[in-house]
XYZ file of C-alpha atoms in Angstrom:
621
model
C 6.605 58.274 3.238
C 8.866 55.298 4.160
C 8.028 52.029 5.883
C 5.022 49.749 5.679
C 1.919 51.182 4.049
C -1.599 49.779 3.864
C -3.331 50.381 0.517
C -7.017 49.732 -0.127
C -7.471 47.720 -3.335
C -10.527 47.864 -5.568
C -12.796 44.839 -5.233
C -12.012 43.655 -8.781
C -8.274 43.510 -7.978
C -8.850 41.529 -4.791
C -10.097 38.557 -6.850
C -7.498 38.868 -9.617
C -4.563 36.463 -9.916
C -1.308 37.928 -8.680
C 0.802 35.886 -11.101
C 0.075 35.364 -14.775
C 0.382 31.850 -16.295
C 3.654 33.004 -17.885
C 5.000 34.069 -14.476
C 4.020 30.702 -12.955
C 5.703 28.806 -15.776
C 8.907 30.881 -15.452
C 8.901 30.368 -11.662
C 8.410 26.600 -12.038
C 11.270 26.368 -14.529
C 13.561 28.362 -12.228
C 12.780 26.259 -9.141
C 13.233 23.014 -11.102
C 16.574 24.231 -12.496
C 17.769 25.085 -8.981
C 16.778 21.633 -7.717
C 18.695 19.961 -10.546
C 21.726 22.174 -10.017
C 21.954 21.447 -6.283
C 20.898 17.812 -6.605
C 17.902 17.968 -4.253
C 14.572 19.847 -3.779
C 15.020 23.507 -2.753
C 13.210 25.954 -0.480
C 13.356 29.097 -2.645
C 12.681 32.720 -1.693
C 11.945 34.864 -4.744
C 10.581 38.230 -5.812
C 9.002 39.623 -8.965
C 9.576 43.266 -9.916
C 8.963 44.950 -13.262
C 8.394 41.561 -14.882
C 11.830 40.360 -13.709
C 12.140 37.295 -11.468
C 14.769 37.534 -8.709
C 16.007 34.596 -6.647
C 16.729 35.936 -3.161
C 17.761 32.709 -1.412
C 17.707 28.958 -1.942
C 18.409 26.166 0.533
C 17.595 22.422 0.711
C 14.059 21.554 1.800
C 14.232 20.236 5.359
C 10.571 19.741 6.286
C 9.680 16.145 7.069
C 6.434 14.700 5.844
C 5.512 11.307 4.459
C 8.331 9.803 2.389
C 9.054 6.576 0.593
C 10.455 5.339 3.934
C 7.536 6.403 6.170
C 3.922 5.999 5.065
C 1.433 8.613 6.223
C -2.078 7.128 6.200
C -4.872 9.711 6.721
C -6.677 9.177 10.012
C -4.362 6.334 10.982
C -4.712 5.495 14.665
C -4.661 1.712 14.441
C -2.147 -0.686 15.940
C 0.777 -1.928 13.845
C 3.168 -4.754 14.663
C 6.713 -5.469 13.512
C 6.406 -9.069 14.738
C 5.884 -10.804 11.405
C 8.521 -8.933 9.403
C 11.260 -7.819 11.809
C 13.184 -11.102 11.543
C 12.886 -11.063 7.741
C 13.900 -7.406 7.412
C 15.843 -6.460 10.549
C 17.420 -3.386 8.907
C 15.723 -0.579 6.915
C 14.571 -1.719 3.464
C 15.376 -0.088 0.131
C 12.508 1.418 -1.920
C 12.915 -1.167 -4.691
C 13.421 -4.113 -2.347
C 10.279 -3.303 -0.361
C 8.084 -2.574 -3.405
C 9.045 -5.958 -4.907
C 8.270 -7.849 -1.708
C 5.279 -5.786 -0.606
C 3.127 -6.473 -3.651
C 3.416 -10.191 -2.881
C 3.088 -10.019 0.905
C 0.098 -7.669 0.865
C -1.870 -9.970 -1.380
C -0.705 -13.491 -0.550
C 0.255 -13.323 3.131
C -2.514 -11.041 4.407
C -5.277 -9.916 2.057
C -6.066 -13.286 0.483
C -6.166 -15.174 3.835
C -8.628 -12.531 5.071
C -10.741 -13.182 1.963
C -10.719 -16.894 2.807
C -12.272 -15.997 6.151
C -14.912 -13.878 4.419
C -13.664 -10.705 6.116
C -15.550 -7.666 4.798
C -13.864 -4.545 3.359
C -10.610 -6.352 2.593
C -9.873 -4.574 -0.680
C -9.587 -1.013 0.628
C -7.686 -1.952 3.764
C -4.056 -0.912 4.427
C -2.413 -4.072 5.707
C 1.271 -3.083 5.622
C 3.259 0.129 5.877
C 6.763 1.497 6.453
C 7.995 3.538 9.394
C 11.589 4.789 9.280
C 12.230 2.269 6.520
C 10.979 -0.645 8.640
C 7.923 -2.716 7.636
C 4.836 -3.210 9.812
C 1.597 -5.197 9.552
C -1.784 -4.103 10.866
C -2.572 -5.885 14.151
C -6.143 -6.153 12.840
C -4.918 -8.798 10.374
C -3.670 -11.089 13.151
C -6.702 -10.420 15.338
C -8.957 -11.610 12.532
C -6.813 -14.575 11.487
C -6.422 -15.872 15.048
C -9.856 -15.058 16.468
C -11.339 -18.470 15.675
C -8.346 -20.438 16.993
C -9.082 -22.328 20.209
C -6.406 -21.802 22.824
C -5.111 -25.362 22.377
C -4.290 -24.760 18.701
C -3.245 -21.111 18.912
C 0.321 -20.917 17.524
C 2.807 -20.144 20.265
C 4.366 -17.437 18.121
C 1.058 -15.532 18.056
C 2.018 -13.494 21.120
C 4.629 -11.638 19.009
C 1.914 -9.887 17.055
C 0.118 -8.287 20.010
C 1.286 -5.590 22.448
C 2.552 -7.137 25.704
C 1.867 -10.580 24.181
C -1.852 -10.273 25.016
C -3.308 -12.754 22.535
C -6.743 -12.307 24.107
C -7.137 -9.008 22.222
C -7.817 -11.090 19.122
C -11.344 -11.473 20.489
C -11.967 -7.711 20.176
C -12.551 -7.634 16.409
C -16.214 -8.028 15.375
C -15.625 -10.650 12.666
C -15.835 -13.603 12.594
C -18.364 -13.806 15.395
C -17.411 -17.405 16.193
C -16.105 -20.618 14.690
C -19.702 -21.376 13.608
C -20.306 -18.002 11.923
C -22.151 -18.983 8.675
C -20.311 -16.388 6.575
C -16.971 -17.638 7.872
C -17.778 -21.322 7.278
C -19.168 -20.802 3.771
C -16.263 -18.638 2.726
C -13.677 -21.117 4.018
C -15.354 -24.035 2.266
C -15.654 -22.119 -1.001
C -11.996 -21.080 -1.054
C -10.399 -24.271 0.273
C -12.495 -26.931 -1.467
C -10.085 -27.294 -4.377
C -6.843 -26.610 -2.475
C -6.515 -29.712 -0.300
C -3.068 -30.484 -1.660
C -1.857 -27.147 -0.302
C -3.454 -26.869 3.139
C -3.603 -30.516 4.203
C -0.784 -31.384 6.659
C -0.581 -34.819 4.999
C -0.207 -33.440 1.453
C 1.513 -30.059 1.671
C 5.056 -31.466 1.828
C 4.425 -33.637 -1.247
C 3.124 -30.642 -3.177
C 6.205 -28.696 -2.087
C 8.552 -31.471 -3.271
C 6.960 -31.382 -6.734
C 7.043 -27.596 -6.809
C 10.765 -27.362 -6.030
C 11.547 -29.393 -9.156
C 9.440 -27.018 -11.258
C 10.972 -24.047 -9.488
C 14.510 -25.150 -10.304
C 13.702 -25.490 -14.018
C 11.880 -22.155 -14.147
C 14.713 -20.435 -12.297
C 17.314 -21.831 -14.681
C 15.275 -20.465 -17.604
C 15.131 -17.050 -15.921
C 18.901 -17.048 -15.388
C 19.441 -17.931 -19.047
C 17.072 -15.130 -20.087
C 18.917 -12.676 -17.853
C 22.277 -13.648 -19.358
C 20.855 -13.337 -22.879
C 19.521 -9.865 -22.097
C 22.919 -8.855 -20.728
C 24.770 -10.038 -23.847
C 22.215 -8.756 -26.385
C 21.490 -5.484 -24.577
C 17.783 -6.337 -24.679
C 15.244 -3.488 -24.605
C 13.532 -2.446 -21.340
C 10.317 -4.182 -22.387
C 12.028 -7.577 -22.511
C 13.723 -7.016 -19.155
C 10.374 -6.005 -17.671
C 8.770 -9.161 -19.103
C 11.426 -11.248 -17.329
C 10.802 -9.306 -14.089
C 7.109 -10.205 -14.380
C 7.936 -13.887 -14.911
C 10.171 -13.879 -11.830
C 7.441 -12.286 -9.713
C 4.938 -14.877 -10.933
C 7.317 -17.618 -9.801
C 7.692 -15.900 -6.420
C 3.908 -15.670 -6.116
C 3.553 -19.433 -6.687
C 6.181 -20.134 -4.050
C 4.555 -17.884 -1.435
C 1.063 -19.212 -2.191
C 2.289 -22.671 -1.216
C 4.685 -21.579 1.523
C 2.037 -19.709 3.526
C 0.380 -23.093 4.205
C 3.723 -24.708 5.117
C 4.299 -21.835 7.528
C 0.839 -22.199 9.082
C 1.171 -25.973 9.415
C 4.614 -25.645 11.013
C 3.174 -23.241 13.594
C 0.169 -25.463 14.317
C 1.963 -28.809 14.578
C 4.882 -27.484 16.613
C 2.632 -25.531 18.992
C 0.489 -28.612 19.573
C 3.606 -30.734 20.135
C 4.913 -28.293 22.765
C 1.590 -28.250 24.574
C 1.438 -32.058 24.633
C 4.969 -32.212 26.022
C 3.978 -29.837 28.823
C 0.859 -31.845 29.645
C 2.044 -35.429 29.163
C 5.770 -35.265 29.961
C 5.855 -32.264 32.254
C 9.605 -32.141 32.901
C 11.173 -28.710 33.558
C 12.857 -28.822 30.120
C 9.781 -29.992 28.188
C 10.115 -26.981 25.826
C 13.652 -28.047 24.943
C 12.361 -31.587 24.459
C 9.807 -30.347 21.885
C 12.564 -28.479 20.032
C 14.683 -31.624 19.863
C 11.765 -33.671 18.556
C 11.114 -31.221 15.702
C 14.660 -31.063 14.297
C 15.363 -34.490 12.864
C 15.524 -33.502 9.187
C 18.563 -31.732 7.668
C 17.895 -28.238 6.312
C 19.500 -26.148 3.586
C 20.951 -23.873 6.265
C 22.644 -26.828 7.950
C 23.998 -27.987 4.589
C 25.367 -24.489 3.934
C 27.048 -24.451 7.330
C 28.696 -27.790 6.645
C 29.860 -26.573 3.216
C 31.479 -23.520 4.831
C 33.261 -25.751 7.325
C 34.470 -27.917 4.444
C 36.107 -24.859 2.847
C 37.778 -23.910 6.132
C 39.246 -27.408 6.440
C 41.092 -27.216 3.103
C 44.816 -26.724 3.670
C 45.966 -25.963 0.116
C 44.977 -22.730 -1.633
C 43.899 -24.547 -4.819
C 41.655 -26.910 -2.857
C 40.142 -24.002 -0.939
C 39.484 -22.099 -4.190
C 37.795 -25.152 -5.722
C 35.648 -25.652 -2.603
C 34.650 -21.974 -2.631
C 33.678 -22.199 -6.296
C 31.560 -25.262 -5.545
C 29.952 -23.460 -2.591
C 29.023 -20.445 -4.727
C 27.554 -22.755 -7.357
C 25.155 -24.165 -4.750
C 24.659 -21.258 -2.337
C 25.872 -18.192 -4.241
C 22.299 -16.880 -4.587
C 21.956 -16.594 -0.815
C 22.077 -13.212 0.880
C 21.878 -11.923 4.425
C 18.550 -10.232 3.609
C 15.484 -10.625 1.388
C 15.953 -7.011 0.271
C 17.509 -7.247 -3.220
C 19.508 -4.096 -2.501
C 21.949 -6.314 -0.589
C 24.436 -8.286 -2.724
C 24.296 -12.063 -2.895
C 27.257 -14.248 -1.951
C 28.146 -14.527 -5.647
C 27.937 -10.755 -6.092
C 30.279 -10.232 -3.142
C 32.235 -13.406 -2.217
C 34.044 -11.499 0.546
C 30.911 -12.143 2.633
C 31.677 -15.864 2.391
C 35.358 -15.477 3.256
C 34.326 -13.434 6.304
C 32.052 -16.274 7.432
C 34.863 -18.782 6.946
C 37.233 -16.593 8.977
C 34.670 -16.460 11.781
C 34.345 -20.267 11.754
C 38.125 -20.648 11.937
C 38.395 -18.144 14.802
C 35.532 -19.660 16.798
C 36.613 -23.231 16.297
C 34.250 -25.557 18.099
C 32.482 -28.672 16.926
C 30.215 -28.899 13.860
C 26.456 -29.216 14.418
C 25.331 -32.526 15.898
C 23.347 -34.935 13.727
C 19.718 -33.799 14.244
C 18.329 -37.321 13.827
C 20.432 -38.530 16.773
C 19.095 -35.688 18.932
C 15.525 -36.622 17.998
C 16.048 -40.310 18.796
C 17.298 -39.528 22.287
C 14.341 -37.198 22.857
C 11.885 -39.899 21.738
C 13.372 -42.343 24.262
C 12.764 -39.800 27.024
C 9.158 -39.294 25.895
C 8.513 -43.069 25.799
C 9.874 -43.434 29.344
C 7.724 -40.552 30.574
C 4.521 -41.928 28.998
C 4.985 -45.366 30.580
C 3.039 -48.482 29.590
C -0.586 -49.411 29.023
C -3.239 -48.891 26.287
C -3.620 -45.137 26.928
C 0.148 -44.642 26.899
C 0.373 -46.551 23.600
C -2.286 -44.276 22.067
C -0.436 -41.190 23.288
C 2.806 -42.572 21.901
C 1.324 -43.082 18.446
C -0.090 -39.552 18.460
C 3.238 -38.074 19.540
C 5.157 -39.999 16.856
C 2.718 -38.835 14.165
C 2.837 -35.235 15.375
C 6.640 -35.330 15.518
C 6.740 -36.535 11.911
C 4.417 -33.748 10.702
C 6.233 -31.110 12.717
C 9.610 -32.169 11.333
C 8.346 -32.011 7.765
C 6.792 -28.572 8.008
C 9.470 -27.021 10.196
C 11.951 -28.020 7.490
C 9.752 -26.530 4.752
C 9.467 -23.314 6.742
C 13.268 -23.005 6.505
C 13.676 -24.331 2.948
C 11.491 -21.652 1.333
C 14.174 -18.995 1.937
C 16.680 -21.031 -0.108
C 14.358 -21.240 -3.125
C 12.908 -17.748 -2.812
C 16.375 -16.219 -2.794
C 17.210 -18.062 -6.004
C 14.587 -16.016 -7.822
C 15.355 -12.835 -5.899
C 18.977 -13.132 -7.036
C 17.828 -13.177 -10.662
C 15.513 -10.237 -9.985
C 18.448 -8.289 -8.593
C 20.405 -8.821 -11.810
C 17.409 -7.902 -13.979
C 16.919 -4.625 -12.113
C 20.639 -3.829 -12.394
C 20.311 -4.350 -16.162
C 17.375 -1.956 -16.096
C 19.444 0.490 -14.062
C 22.204 0.317 -16.673
C 19.741 1.162 -19.426
C 18.310 4.028 -17.398
C 21.863 5.323 -16.912
C 22.560 5.145 -20.656
C 19.298 7.034 -21.254
C 20.409 9.789 -18.875
C 17.671 8.956 -16.345
C 20.047 7.791 -13.588
C 23.663 8.617 -12.761
C 24.679 5.036 -11.909
C 22.999 1.661 -12.362
C 22.779 0.961 -8.637
C 20.586 4.048 -8.152
C 17.797 1.775 -9.391
C 17.500 0.336 -5.859
C 16.257 3.737 -4.669
C 13.321 3.803 -7.076
C 10.124 1.831 -6.598
C 8.895 -0.863 -8.957
C 6.028 1.359 -10.282
C 8.528 4.169 -10.933
C 10.720 1.816 -12.980
C 7.646 0.631 -14.865
C 7.011 4.280 -15.836
C 10.419 4.293 -17.568
C 9.544 1.089 -19.431
C 6.255 2.658 -20.585
C 8.163 5.743 -21.816
C 6.520 8.008 -19.287
C 8.191 11.170 -17.966
C 10.832 10.458 -15.325
C 13.308 13.348 -15.635
C 13.860 13.795 -11.909
C 14.691 10.154 -11.085
C 18.441 10.743 -10.581
C 17.776 13.506 -8.039
C 15.053 11.409 -6.378
C 17.371 8.392 -6.077
C 20.180 10.603 -4.744
C 17.969 12.006 -1.965
C 16.618 8.584 -1.066
C 20.100 7.061 -0.901
C 21.101 9.826 1.516
C 17.980 9.257 3.652
C 18.547 5.485 3.537
C 22.082 5.907 4.855
C 20.755 7.995 7.722
C 18.174 5.330 8.599
C 20.886 2.670 8.574
C 22.987 4.737 10.976
C 19.975 5.318 13.235
C 19.437 1.570 13.442
C 23.092 0.966 14.289
C 22.931 3.549 17.101
C 19.716 2.336 18.773
C 17.931 -0.615 17.086
C 15.003 -0.754 19.522
C 14.352 2.966 19.234
C 14.685 2.979 15.434
C 12.502 -0.129 15.000
C 9.928 -0.214 17.830
C 7.927 -3.412 18.192
C 4.530 -1.687 17.926
C 3.062 1.556 16.632
C -0.230 3.340 17.135
C -0.545 5.274 13.924
C 3.026 6.515 13.546
C 3.633 6.812 17.283
C 5.830 4.148 18.889
C 4.224 2.287 21.775
C 6.938 2.374 24.392
C 7.527 -0.509 26.709
C 8.698 0.058 30.267
C 11.954 2.078 30.332
C 15.120 0.112 30.870
C 16.517 0.036 34.385
C 18.641 3.124 35.022
C 17.101 5.233 32.227
C 14.970 8.374 32.399
C 12.938 9.740 29.497
C 12.141 13.352 28.622
C 9.644 14.303 25.936
C 9.737 17.459 23.851
C 9.073 18.590 20.294
C 10.688 16.734 17.413
C 12.200 19.232 14.968
C 14.996 17.326 13.177
C 14.747 13.573 12.617
C 17.404 11.029 13.448
C 18.876 9.055 16.323
C 22.121 9.860 18.094
C 23.860 8.847 21.298
C 26.500 10.972 22.950
C 27.990 12.727 25.969
C 26.037 15.699 27.294
C 27.619 19.131 27.408
C 25.399 21.836 28.943
C 26.117 25.398 27.720
C 24.432 28.673 28.607
C 26.752 31.013 26.701
C 28.918 30.993 23.588
C 31.947 31.245 25.884
C 31.254 27.671 27.028
C 31.282 26.169 23.512
C 34.964 25.399 23.981
C 33.866 22.515 26.240
C 32.459 20.654 23.210
C 34.244 17.716 21.588
C 33.423 15.778 18.441
C 30.246 13.702 18.890
C 28.908 15.532 21.956
C 25.227 16.366 22.546
C 24.776 20.087 23.105
C 22.089 20.852 25.729
C 21.131 24.518 26.101
C 18.207 26.900 26.438
C 18.296 28.325 22.899
C 20.788 28.736 20.098
C 21.965 32.017 18.637
C 22.757 32.004 14.883
C 26.417 32.549 15.745
C 26.484 29.116 17.447
C 25.641 27.130 14.323
C 29.279 26.664 13.154
C 29.700 24.094 15.954
C 26.757 22.011 14.647
C 29.042 20.005 12.369
C 30.869 18.570 15.391
C 27.733 17.599 17.345
C 25.878 14.294 17.352
C 22.612 15.879 18.572
C 21.020 19.024 19.955
C 18.581 19.385 22.878
C 16.908 22.756 23.633
C 14.552 24.159 26.234
C 13.146 26.698 23.749
C 12.402 26.870 20.024
C 10.091 25.206 17.530
C 9.870 23.847 13.984
C 10.712 27.181 12.326
C 13.362 28.399 14.755
C 16.808 29.081 13.345
C 18.284 26.179 15.296
C 15.689 23.743 13.896
C 16.172 24.841 10.280
C 19.973 24.652 10.431
C 19.890 21.368 12.397
C 17.824 19.798 9.630
C 20.328 20.992 7.055
C 23.111 19.349 9.046
C 21.043 16.181 9.548
C 21.443 16.780 13.284
C 18.858 14.998 15.510
C 17.192 17.748 17.544
C 14.515 17.937 20.250
C 13.228 21.255 21.579
C 10.729 22.444 24.179
C 11.858 20.366 27.179
C 11.398 22.732 30.078
C 14.265 22.694 32.581
C 16.353 20.197 30.582
C 19.514 22.229 31.275
C 18.984 21.474 34.976
C 17.888 17.864 34.530
C 20.929 16.844 32.476
C 24.549 17.410 33.439
C 27.923 17.377 31.755
C 29.054 13.793 31.187
C 25.587 12.188 31.135
C 25.006 9.793 28.247
C 21.773 10.392 26.329
C 19.978 8.928 23.339
C 18.259 11.653 21.300
C 15.305 10.629 19.083
C 14.671 13.591 16.822
C 11.737 11.955 15.050
C 9.589 11.294 18.113
C 10.861 14.095 20.343
C 12.314 11.852 23.055
C 15.560 12.178 25.004
C 16.611 9.149 27.052
C 19.143 9.614 29.866
C 21.031 6.343 30.083
C 23.413 6.996 32.983
C 24.612 9.685 35.339
C 27.740 11.672 34.621
C 29.993 13.912 36.569
C 27.308 16.393 37.559
């Protein structure tokens, strides 16, 4: 008899293993070999007959779960903010770059300050995470840190960390109960008693000045060690020891800088509030900015050095000026992520900046001290005369002085931090070279797509056979995230999340949103072409968004020309979804009536991770 048959099995066979340990081992070896051969994990269909293993089909795995670029936290429904980190890491971060920075930020910027407050359950708390390669901080951290701040002293930047800028939600956390909470007071006194030189607004800048001298010496020693390791081909253990020393130096810098950052926020916020109350002119905010910018910064010095290069007429003079610039600022980079080359690694970045200066023309920055002096004259005139005015004047002058000091330190830390990060970049490239020579990686720069703990496993001689394939897949995913950000930055990096769901602000004027099922991740923008039959596929051009009811397997050859796919029907396991994922084609399904709601020529943004289609304008239909 042909066809499907149902056979009753004896009870003893129902509990027996279908595959023997030998079968499992052979299957595992086969699947691993296929993954290595194709360079990425495979979805394999197989069969076993007469003790012979048959591979029926293999294709790249396209299911999307938690990855190194998106953290999945069980039961996560809390609020997350990009506010603290989006200006430091505007673009997606590399696995290595984030793991180097995260271990410092988690502890020194968030967890330890919460300990100072006596916050319970700090150790097991997730305080940072990644979403689409972008870093976020738990809103709970800022609620707790700012709860005890009176409104007068609340930093003006605090609104960035709360949805809709509602700083009052900081009151919703249970701890600390108030400024007089005994646990809070005792914990603060215990932790801060011996750290006056760091947190005092009258001592922090002096401590920083002493630290920068030590930092320069330590950094020079690290650079010499790095060069020695390069020439002597030092073993991984010695490179890893130097990495640890560099991270220790970074930890010292951030331990001090977090107080400079806090003091800059406090003094400047108080200065702005006093200007509003005591001066009250329409441009009092601008006045506060002018008062706080009297000291030259490293960024201003770098700008002037670039202008000096652009002013050199002779090629030899320009070359000498560029060499001098790289000696002073060559460690700088456009990002704290060590994946990105420094100016010394890629001097073309500097020549591009110089070209932009020459094209823009314009005047160099005005002397900040002159701006401050004019602003102080305006404040003195506004305060008037008399004993009370004299007292206000003295307070303003003192606050201006403190604000200038700490605003400058807030900027200066990037200059010094990037000195050590530049050395770290070279150390990890040395490690990548050794991993390449050991057959672990294909190229040295693949090291940026491993995490710091994964590299440590290599140093400890632990198994890491699949690192080349892992780095290859991550590089591919990283490129896709970069493209997503270029297409729609706000969509790729939303300001706030609840769990892993973006909290959308009000839609932009002239846009309409449709929500469906996300089946293939990515962002794409393109011109809509609505098709109901394969005979209409001829309407498609390169980069179009195909909108249709469902897709027949015979349609999939056109997928390579599309930027995105939007369907009324289908789900995660539909043929269209599987093939779209293989093409890396952003796809949303399950939007009822979308073929009637969109028309040929409309421009849409398709978010295949969150299942959203945004109509940005009306077309010909």
